[in-house]
Tab-separated table of C-alpha atoms in Angstrom:
chain	number	residue	atom	x	y	z
A	10	TYR	CA	-137.995	143.150	-84.406
A	11	SER	CA	-141.668	143.647	-83.738
A	12	PHE	CA	-143.773	142.456	-80.842
A	13	ASP	CA	-146.614	140.122	-81.759
A	14	LYS	CA	-149.102	139.405	-78.967
A	15	ASP	CA	-150.014	136.092	-80.626
A	16	ASN	CA	-146.453	134.870	-80.102
A	17	VAL	CA	-146.533	135.169	-76.326
A	18	ALA	CA	-147.509	132.404	-73.916
A	19	ALA	CA	-148.561	132.798	-70.320
A	20	TYR	CA	-146.255	131.162	-67.792
A	21	THR	CA	-149.093	128.737	-67.019
A	22	ASP	CA	-149.612	127.769	-70.697
A	23	MET	CA	-146.716	125.380	-71.219
A	24	PRO	CA	-148.168	123.672	-74.328
A	25	LYS	CA	-148.324	127.035	-76.130
A	26	ALA	CA	-144.880	128.007	-74.825
A	27	MET	CA	-143.356	124.741	-76.057
A	28	GLY	CA	-145.018	125.218	-79.457
A	29	LEU	CA	-143.585	128.717	-79.739
A	30	MET	CA	-140.133	127.531	-78.680
A	31	GLY	CA	-140.246	124.951	-81.453
A	32	LYS	CA	-140.558	127.769	-84.010
A	33	PHE	CA	-137.271	129.432	-83.012
A	34	THR	CA	-134.389	129.182	-85.416
A	35	ASP	CA	-130.784	129.848	-84.523
A	36	GLU	CA	-130.596	132.445	-87.282
A	37	LYS	CA	-133.613	134.343	-85.953
A	38	LEU	CA	-132.297	134.260	-82.409
A	39	VAL	CA	-128.881	135.563	-83.457
A	40	ASP	CA	-130.572	138.275	-85.536
A	41	ASP	CA	-132.716	139.302	-82.544
A	42	ALA	CA	-129.652	139.336	-80.294
A	43	GLY	CA	-127.833	141.434	-82.896
A	44	ALA	CA	-130.677	143.952	-82.871
A	45	SER	CA	-130.491	144.101	-79.079
A	46	ILE	CA	-126.720	144.575	-79.194
A	47	LYS	CA	-127.080	147.351	-81.771
A	48	PHE	CA	-129.656	149.093	-79.588
A	49	LEU	CA	-127.522	148.791	-76.452
A	50	LYS	CA	-124.427	150.112	-78.210
A	51	SER	CA	-126.411	153.158	-79.330
A	52	GLN	CA	-127.151	154.149	-75.738
A	53	LYS	CA	-125.030	156.900	-74.178
A	54	ASN	CA	-124.708	155.119	-70.849
A	55	VAL	CA	-123.389	151.838	-72.319
A	56	ASN	CA	-119.600	151.557	-72.382
A	57	GLY	CA	-119.598	149.013	-75.207
A	58	LYS	CA	-119.211	145.981	-72.948
A	59	ILE	CA	-122.328	143.854	-73.138
A	60	GLY	CA	-123.292	140.798	-71.148
A	61	ALA	CA	-125.548	137.916	-72.135
A	62	THR	CA	-127.463	135.850	-69.608
A	63	GLY	CA	-130.377	133.487	-69.630
A	64	PHE	CA	-132.076	130.668	-67.805
A	65	CYS	CA	-132.594	127.178	-69.208
A	66	MET	CA	-132.890	127.517	-73.004
A	67	GLY	CA	-131.924	131.182	-72.634
A	68	GLY	CA	-128.641	130.198	-70.995
A	69	GLY	CA	-127.739	128.089	-73.991
A	70	LEU	CA	-128.733	130.941	-76.285
A	71	ALA	CA	-126.542	133.342	-74.306
A	72	LEU	CA	-123.574	131.003	-74.899
A	73	MET	CA	-124.422	130.740	-78.594
A	74	VAL	CA	-124.595	134.532	-78.977
A	75	ALA	CA	-121.333	134.953	-77.061
A	76	CYS	CA	-119.690	132.605	-79.585
A	77	GLN	CA	-121.235	134.255	-82.622
A	78	ARG	CA	-120.722	137.850	-81.468
A	79	PRO	CA	-117.324	137.907	-79.722
A	80	ASP	CA	-116.981	141.503	-80.891
A	81	ALA	CA	-119.869	142.509	-78.657
A	82	VAL	CA	-120.360	140.073	-75.763
A	83	ALA	CA	-117.825	140.615	-72.963
A	84	ALA	CA	-119.515	138.489	-70.289
A	85	CYS	CA	-121.836	135.497	-70.401
A	86	ALA	CA	-123.698	133.996	-67.452
A	87	PRO	CA	-125.817	130.960	-68.341
A	88	PHE	CA	-128.067	129.696	-65.542
A	89	TYR	CA	-128.955	126.023	-66.005
A	90	GLY	CA	-128.355	126.560	-69.710
A	91	GLY	CA	-127.832	123.669	-72.036
A	92	MET	CA	-127.794	123.570	-75.798
A	93	ARG	CA	-129.022	121.232	-78.444
A	94	PRO	CA	-126.156	119.141	-79.838
A	95	ASP	CA	-126.552	120.900	-83.220
A	96	THR	CA	-126.318	124.429	-81.790
A	97	PRO	CA	-123.796	126.385	-83.876
A	98	VAL	CA	-121.027	127.281	-81.449
A	99	ASP	CA	-117.360	127.988	-82.024
A	100	TRP	CA	-115.650	127.850	-78.657
A	101	ASP	CA	-112.457	129.173	-80.251
A	102	ALA	CA	-114.284	132.410	-81.135
A	103	ILE	CA	-115.733	133.216	-77.711
A	104	ALA	CA	-114.086	136.219	-76.042
A	105	ALA	CA	-116.495	136.611	-73.135
A	106	VAL	CA	-115.787	135.710	-69.549
A	107	VAL	CA	-118.185	132.820	-68.859
A	108	GLU	CA	-119.613	132.263	-65.401
A	109	GLY	CA	-121.900	129.268	-65.542
A	110	HIS	CA	-124.428	128.237	-62.910
A	111	TYR	CA	-125.892	124.747	-63.019
A	112	ALA	CA	-128.087	122.456	-60.928
A	113	GLU	CA	-126.718	119.401	-59.161
A	114	ASN	CA	-129.615	117.231	-60.330
A	115	ASP	CA	-130.159	118.608	-63.830
A	116	ARG	CA	-129.969	116.359	-66.849
A	117	GLY	CA	-129.119	116.347	-70.521
A	118	THR	CA	-127.051	119.182	-71.936
A	119	ALA	CA	-127.272	121.119	-68.635
A	120	SER	CA	-126.245	118.189	-66.417
A	121	PRO	CA	-123.327	118.548	-63.988
A	122	GLU	CA	-121.256	116.377	-66.324
A	123	ALA	CA	-122.083	118.623	-69.287
A	124	ALA	CA	-121.275	121.720	-67.208
A	125	ARG	CA	-117.871	120.305	-66.255
A	126	GLU	CA	-117.234	119.300	-69.870
A	127	LEU	CA	-118.030	122.830	-71.094
A	128	GLU	CA	-115.849	124.289	-68.373
A	129	GLY	CA	-113.001	122.005	-69.465
A	130	ILE	CA	-113.421	122.846	-73.149
A	131	LEU	CA	-113.336	126.579	-72.456
A	132	ARG	CA	-110.364	126.397	-70.099
A	133	GLY	CA	-108.554	124.055	-72.485
A	134	LYS	CA	-108.826	126.754	-75.136
A	135	GLY	CA	-107.491	129.382	-72.736
A	136	LYS	CA	-110.910	130.975	-72.212
A	137	SER	CA	-112.151	132.431	-68.951
A	138	ALA	CA	-114.637	130.019	-67.382
A	139	THR	CA	-115.296	130.632	-63.746
A	140	GLY	CA	-117.757	130.410	-60.927
A	141	VAL	CA	-117.938	131.238	-57.250
A	142	LYS	CA	-115.290	128.655	-56.241
A	143	ASP	CA	-113.245	128.890	-59.437
A	144	GLU	CA	-115.529	126.365	-61.101
A	145	PHE	CA	-119.081	126.440	-62.356
A	146	PRO	CA	-121.160	126.119	-59.175
A	147	LEU	CA	-123.703	123.337	-58.882
A	148	ASP	CA	-126.751	124.347	-56.846
A	149	GLN	CA	-127.193	121.410	-54.509
A	150	SER	CA	-130.401	119.402	-54.313
A	151	THR	CA	-131.939	121.260	-57.202
A	152	GLU	CA	-133.204	120.551	-60.653
A	153	ASN	CA	-133.403	123.152	-63.399
A	154	ALA	CA	-136.954	124.420	-62.866
A	155	GLN	CA	-136.777	124.126	-59.081
A	156	SER	CA	-133.627	126.240	-59.033
A	157	TRP	CA	-135.222	129.451	-60.234
A	158	THR	CA	-138.944	129.244	-59.612
C-alpha cells in the first residue's frame, strides 16, 4: 500500500470524495485490509485478536472483511454501515462478534429494517450479534450523517 496525495479528498469536497469512492473495488479493499492485518499481527503488543470498525461505507467494509478474514477479525463494530447488494459476504464464515450501531431514520442497506434483518441472519446462523440492549441499537431521531458529525 502506498499513500497517494492525489487520492485524498477534503471533508468539504464531496464530489471528489464520491468520485474516489467509485474507484474502490472489493478486491482492493480486502487486499488493503489484509495488509493492515498483517502489519497489526507483526506488532509485539497485539495479541492476535483484531477488530474491524467503520462508519457508513466503512461499516459495510468492516463486515465484508470480517466475513472474508474470519481467521483474523475477532470483533466487528459497524456504525451506520450498509453494503451494496452485490458485496461479497459469506455470513457462514464470519467468526467475529458483531456489535452493530444504526440510525433510527437511516435508509437503504443501513435502514433499521436492514439492521434487524442482518441481526436475524447472524443469530440464525448461531453467530454473535449484539448491541447495548441485546440487539443492534438504533440511535433515535438520527440519520446516518447526523449521527456522527
